[in-house]
């Protein structure tokens, strides 16, 4: 489990297609404190660490199944891509965002951006099947970042990014047309299930 509070911006150092896709991610994390088999959310996708190293910088490797590549924006990664990272939640950690599983539900698209003071309002189009789970003032995880929804209109929804978020995550790099990993709020999923089968 994760909180959607990004704690590092990683960089894709290598991509290798084997049976699955293997990615090497450069990180500011102390890799001496990461175990093989640990889960790290990479742009919101829960991935398992399979190797670690420190040269030429700290890095960890993950193996990514074809299904994960097909259901997320990982297929867009290139060597040099910057990605949001979060270590798994430990018992007793502060829950600063919301409960995030790292199981991406689909890919949203950035359809508009507008500066509002120092903040940036970004509009997204969600897949139709997921739109019903997104509500004003509700939570979503986008590329692994816990965010509050400002407004919703059908499958379109808006998020306001404050300057801190744009610096502490990769949201300062976003552009219209980008494909974004979307994880809907777990509570919204259960409410919909209860409504349909209650």
GROMACS .gro file of C-alpha atoms in nm:
model
  198
    1UNK     CA    1   0.000   0.000   0.000
    2UNK     CA    2   0.102   0.359  -0.067
    3UNK     CA    3  -0.017   0.709   0.021
    4UNK     CA    4   0.027   0.890  -0.310
    5UNK     CA    5   0.288   1.119  -0.152
    6UNK     CA    6   0.582   1.112  -0.393
    7UNK     CA    7   0.917   1.090  -0.209
    8UNK     CA    8   1.164   1.085  -0.500
    9UNK     CA    9   1.182   1.157  -0.871
   10UNK     CA   10   1.352   0.865  -1.041
   11UNK     CA   11   1.508   0.848  -1.385
   12UNK     CA   12   1.485   0.558  -1.629
   13UNK     CA   13   1.847   0.454  -1.688
   14UNK     CA   14   1.794   0.139  -1.896
   15UNK     CA   15   1.510  -0.050  -2.063
   16UNK     CA   16   1.560  -0.408  -2.178
   17UNK     CA   17   1.302  -0.632  -2.341
   18UNK     CA   18   1.345  -0.989  -2.219
   19UNK     CA   19   1.048  -1.217  -2.159
   20UNK     CA   20   0.914  -0.912  -1.973
   21UNK     CA   21   1.032  -0.553  -1.977
   22UNK     CA   22   1.317  -0.484  -1.734
   23UNK     CA   23   1.379  -0.125  -1.626
   24UNK     CA   24   1.665   0.022  -1.429
   25UNK     CA   25   1.557   0.326  -1.228
   26UNK     CA   26   1.804   0.579  -1.089
   27UNK     CA   27   1.701   0.701  -0.745
   28UNK     CA   28   1.796   0.924  -0.455
   29UNK     CA   29   1.685   0.649  -0.214
   30UNK     CA   30   1.947   0.477   0.000
   31UNK     CA   31   1.942   0.140  -0.177
   32UNK     CA   32   2.108  -0.016   0.129
   33UNK     CA   33   1.769   0.018   0.296
   34UNK     CA   34   1.575  -0.150   0.014
   35UNK     CA   35   1.527  -0.527   0.011
   36UNK     CA   36   1.506  -0.744  -0.299
   37UNK     CA   37   1.134  -0.811  -0.336
   38UNK     CA   38   1.032  -0.471  -0.196
   39UNK     CA   39   0.749  -0.283  -0.366
   40UNK     CA   40   0.809   0.066  -0.506
   41UNK     CA   41   0.541   0.267  -0.685
   42UNK     CA   42   0.686   0.390  -1.014
   43UNK     CA   43   0.454   0.654  -1.166
   44UNK     CA   44   0.184   0.489  -0.956
   45UNK     CA   45   0.249   0.131  -1.066
   46UNK     CA   46   0.344  -0.106  -0.784
   47UNK     CA   47   0.660  -0.284  -0.905
   48UNK     CA   48   0.888  -0.538  -0.737
   49UNK     CA   49   1.258  -0.467  -0.691
   50UNK     CA   50   1.467  -0.750  -0.844
   51UNK     CA   51   1.818  -0.599  -0.828
   52UNK     CA   52   2.000  -0.306  -0.663
   53UNK     CA   53   2.322  -0.116  -0.718
   54UNK     CA   54   2.515   0.204  -0.649
   55UNK     CA   55   2.725   0.272  -0.960
   56UNK     CA   56   2.728   0.510  -1.132
   57UNK     CA   57   2.443   0.620  -0.901
   58UNK     CA   58   2.190   0.447  -0.675
   59UNK     CA   59   1.953   0.234  -0.881
   60UNK     CA   60   1.703  -0.050  -0.863
   61UNK     CA   61   1.573  -0.285  -1.130
   62UNK     CA   62   1.212  -0.392  -1.181
   63UNK     CA   63   1.054  -0.646  -1.415
   64UNK     CA   64   0.729  -0.539  -1.576
   65UNK     CA   65   0.481  -0.782  -1.730
   66UNK     CA   66   0.329  -0.725  -2.074
   67UNK     CA   67  -0.009  -0.681  -1.904
   68UNK     CA   68   0.124  -0.397  -1.688
   69UNK     CA   69   0.284  -0.232  -1.990
   70UNK     CA   70  -0.044  -0.260  -2.183
   71UNK     CA   71  -0.264  -0.119  -1.904
   72UNK     CA   72  -0.041   0.175  -1.803
   73UNK     CA   73   0.177   0.445  -1.957
   74UNK     CA   74   0.494   0.240  -1.900
   75UNK     CA   75   0.507   0.174  -2.275
   76UNK     CA   76   0.579   0.547  -2.314
   77UNK     CA   77   0.889   0.532  -2.091
   78UNK     CA   78   1.222   0.604  -2.257
   79UNK     CA   79   1.576   0.616  -2.124
   80UNK     CA   80   1.590   0.952  -1.947
   81UNK     CA   81   1.220   0.964  -1.854
   82UNK     CA   82   1.156   1.110  -1.509
   83UNK     CA   83   0.908   0.917  -1.294
   84UNK     CA   84   0.743   0.966  -0.956
   85UNK     CA   85   0.859   0.720  -0.688
   86UNK     CA   86   0.715   0.616  -0.353
   87UNK     CA   87   0.830   0.345  -0.115
   88UNK     CA   88   0.563   0.118   0.033
   89UNK     CA   89   0.378   0.240   0.343
   90UNK     CA   90   0.505   0.107   0.677
   91UNK     CA   91   0.283   0.058   0.981
   92UNK     CA   92   0.295   0.381   1.178
   93UNK     CA   93   0.381   0.604   0.879
   94UNK     CA   94   0.183   0.923   0.832
   95UNK     CA   95  -0.099   0.885   0.579
   96UNK     CA   96  -0.064   1.224   0.412
   97UNK     CA   97  -0.251   1.146   0.092
   98UNK     CA   98  -0.504   0.865   0.061
   99UNK     CA   99  -0.480   0.486   0.046
  100UNK     CA  100  -0.330   0.391  -0.290
  101UNK     CA  101  -0.277   0.029  -0.398
  102UNK     CA  102  -0.043   0.086  -0.692
  103UNK     CA  103  -0.284  -0.110  -0.915
  104UNK     CA  104  -0.353   0.130  -1.202
  105UNK     CA  105  -0.710   0.118  -1.330
  106UNK     CA  106  -0.653   0.286  -1.665
  107UNK     CA  107  -0.485   0.567  -1.852
  108UNK     CA  108  -0.620   0.923  -1.861
  109UNK     CA  109  -0.514   1.187  -2.113
  110UNK     CA  110  -0.412   1.548  -2.046
  111UNK     CA  111  -0.648   1.754  -2.265
  112UNK     CA  112  -0.590   2.113  -2.144
  113UNK     CA  113  -0.365   2.322  -1.920
  114UNK     CA  114  -0.407   2.675  -1.790
  115UNK     CA  115  -0.198   2.876  -1.545
  116UNK     CA  116  -0.394   3.026  -1.258
  117UNK     CA  117  -0.157   3.247  -1.060
  118UNK     CA  118   0.138   3.029  -0.963
  119UNK     CA  119  -0.074   2.713  -0.990
  120UNK     CA  120  -0.168   2.520  -1.303
  121UNK     CA  121  -0.518   2.384  -1.375
  122UNK     CA  122  -0.493   2.061  -1.575
  123UNK     CA  123  -0.792   1.892  -1.740
  124UNK     CA  124  -0.793   1.517  -1.799
  125UNK     CA  125  -1.014   1.277  -1.992
  126UNK     CA  126  -1.070   0.951  -1.807
  127UNK     CA  127  -1.171   0.624  -1.974
  128UNK     CA  128  -1.553   0.613  -1.985
  129UNK     CA  129  -1.567   0.301  -1.765
  130UNK     CA  130  -1.381   0.484  -1.484
  131UNK     CA  131  -1.548   0.825  -1.505
  132UNK     CA  132  -1.831   0.726  -1.268
  133UNK     CA  133  -1.575   0.674  -0.989
  134UNK     CA  134  -1.440   1.031  -1.007
  135UNK     CA  135  -1.621   1.295  -0.801
  136UNK     CA  136  -1.561   1.662  -0.715
  137UNK     CA  137  -1.350   1.693  -0.397
  138UNK     CA  138  -1.277   1.320  -0.417
  139UNK     CA  139  -0.932   1.168  -0.446
  140UNK     CA  140  -0.751   1.013  -0.741
  141UNK     CA  141  -0.394   0.895  -0.788
  142UNK     CA  142  -0.237   1.023  -1.110
  143UNK     CA  143   0.112   0.895  -1.193
  144UNK     CA  144   0.128   0.790  -0.829
  145UNK     CA  145   0.040   1.132  -0.686
  146UNK     CA  146  -0.256   1.166  -0.447
  147UNK     CA  147  -0.466   1.455  -0.577
  148UNK     CA  148  -0.800   1.621  -0.506
  149UNK     CA  149  -1.046   1.652  -0.795
  150UNK     CA  150  -1.170   2.008  -0.847
  151UNK     CA  151  -1.448   1.958  -1.101
  152UNK     CA  152  -1.602   1.683  -1.311
  153UNK     CA  153  -1.795   1.702  -1.639
  154UNK     CA  154  -1.875   1.358  -1.778
  155UNK     CA  155  -1.543   1.183  -1.836
  156UNK     CA  156  -1.347   1.509  -1.801
  157UNK     CA  157  -1.208   1.622  -1.468
  158UNK     CA  158  -0.976   1.896  -1.346
  159UNK     CA  159  -0.693   1.913  -1.093
  160UNK     CA  160  -0.514   2.222  -0.962
  161UNK     CA  161  -0.138   2.177  -0.921
  162UNK     CA  162   0.027   2.407  -0.667
  163UNK     CA  163   0.391   2.513  -0.718
  164UNK     CA  164   0.521   2.265  -0.455
  165UNK     CA  165   0.361   1.969  -0.634
  166UNK     CA  166   0.506   2.080  -0.968
  167UNK     CA  167   0.858   2.085  -0.816
  168UNK     CA  168   0.839   1.781  -0.584
  169UNK     CA  169   0.697   1.552  -0.857
  170UNK     CA  170   0.712   1.524  -1.235
  171UNK     CA  171   0.394   1.736  -1.274
  172UNK     CA  172   0.608   2.034  -1.375
  173UNK     CA  173   0.696   1.838  -1.693
  174UNK     CA  174   0.339   1.755  -1.802
  175UNK     CA  175   0.208   1.852  -2.147
  176UNK     CA  176  -0.121   1.827  -2.336
  177UNK     CA  177  -0.151   1.480  -2.490
  178UNK     CA  178   0.043   1.303  -2.215
  179UNK     CA  179  -0.095   0.966  -2.105
  180UNK     CA  180  -0.131   0.946  -1.727
  181UNK     CA  181  -0.169   0.643  -1.498
  182UNK     CA  182  -0.503   0.669  -1.317
  183UNK     CA  183  -0.598   0.482  -1.002
  184UNK     CA  184  -0.946   0.556  -0.873
  185UNK     CA  185  -1.013   0.588  -0.501
  186UNK     CA  186  -1.074   0.252  -0.334
  187UNK     CA  187  -1.368   0.394  -0.138
  188UNK     CA  188  -1.538   0.505  -0.462
  189UNK     CA  189  -1.502   0.152  -0.599
  190UNK     CA  190  -1.673   0.000  -0.293
  191UNK     CA  191  -1.952   0.260  -0.288
  192UNK     CA  192  -2.030   0.184  -0.654
  193UNK     CA  193  -2.029  -0.190  -0.583
  194UNK     CA  194  -2.267  -0.145  -0.288
  195UNK     CA  195  -2.495   0.073  -0.497
  196UNK     CA  196  -2.509  -0.179  -0.781
  197UNK     CA  197  -2.550  -0.489  -0.566
  198UNK     CA  198  -2.671  -0.355  -0.228
   0.00000   0.00000   0.00000
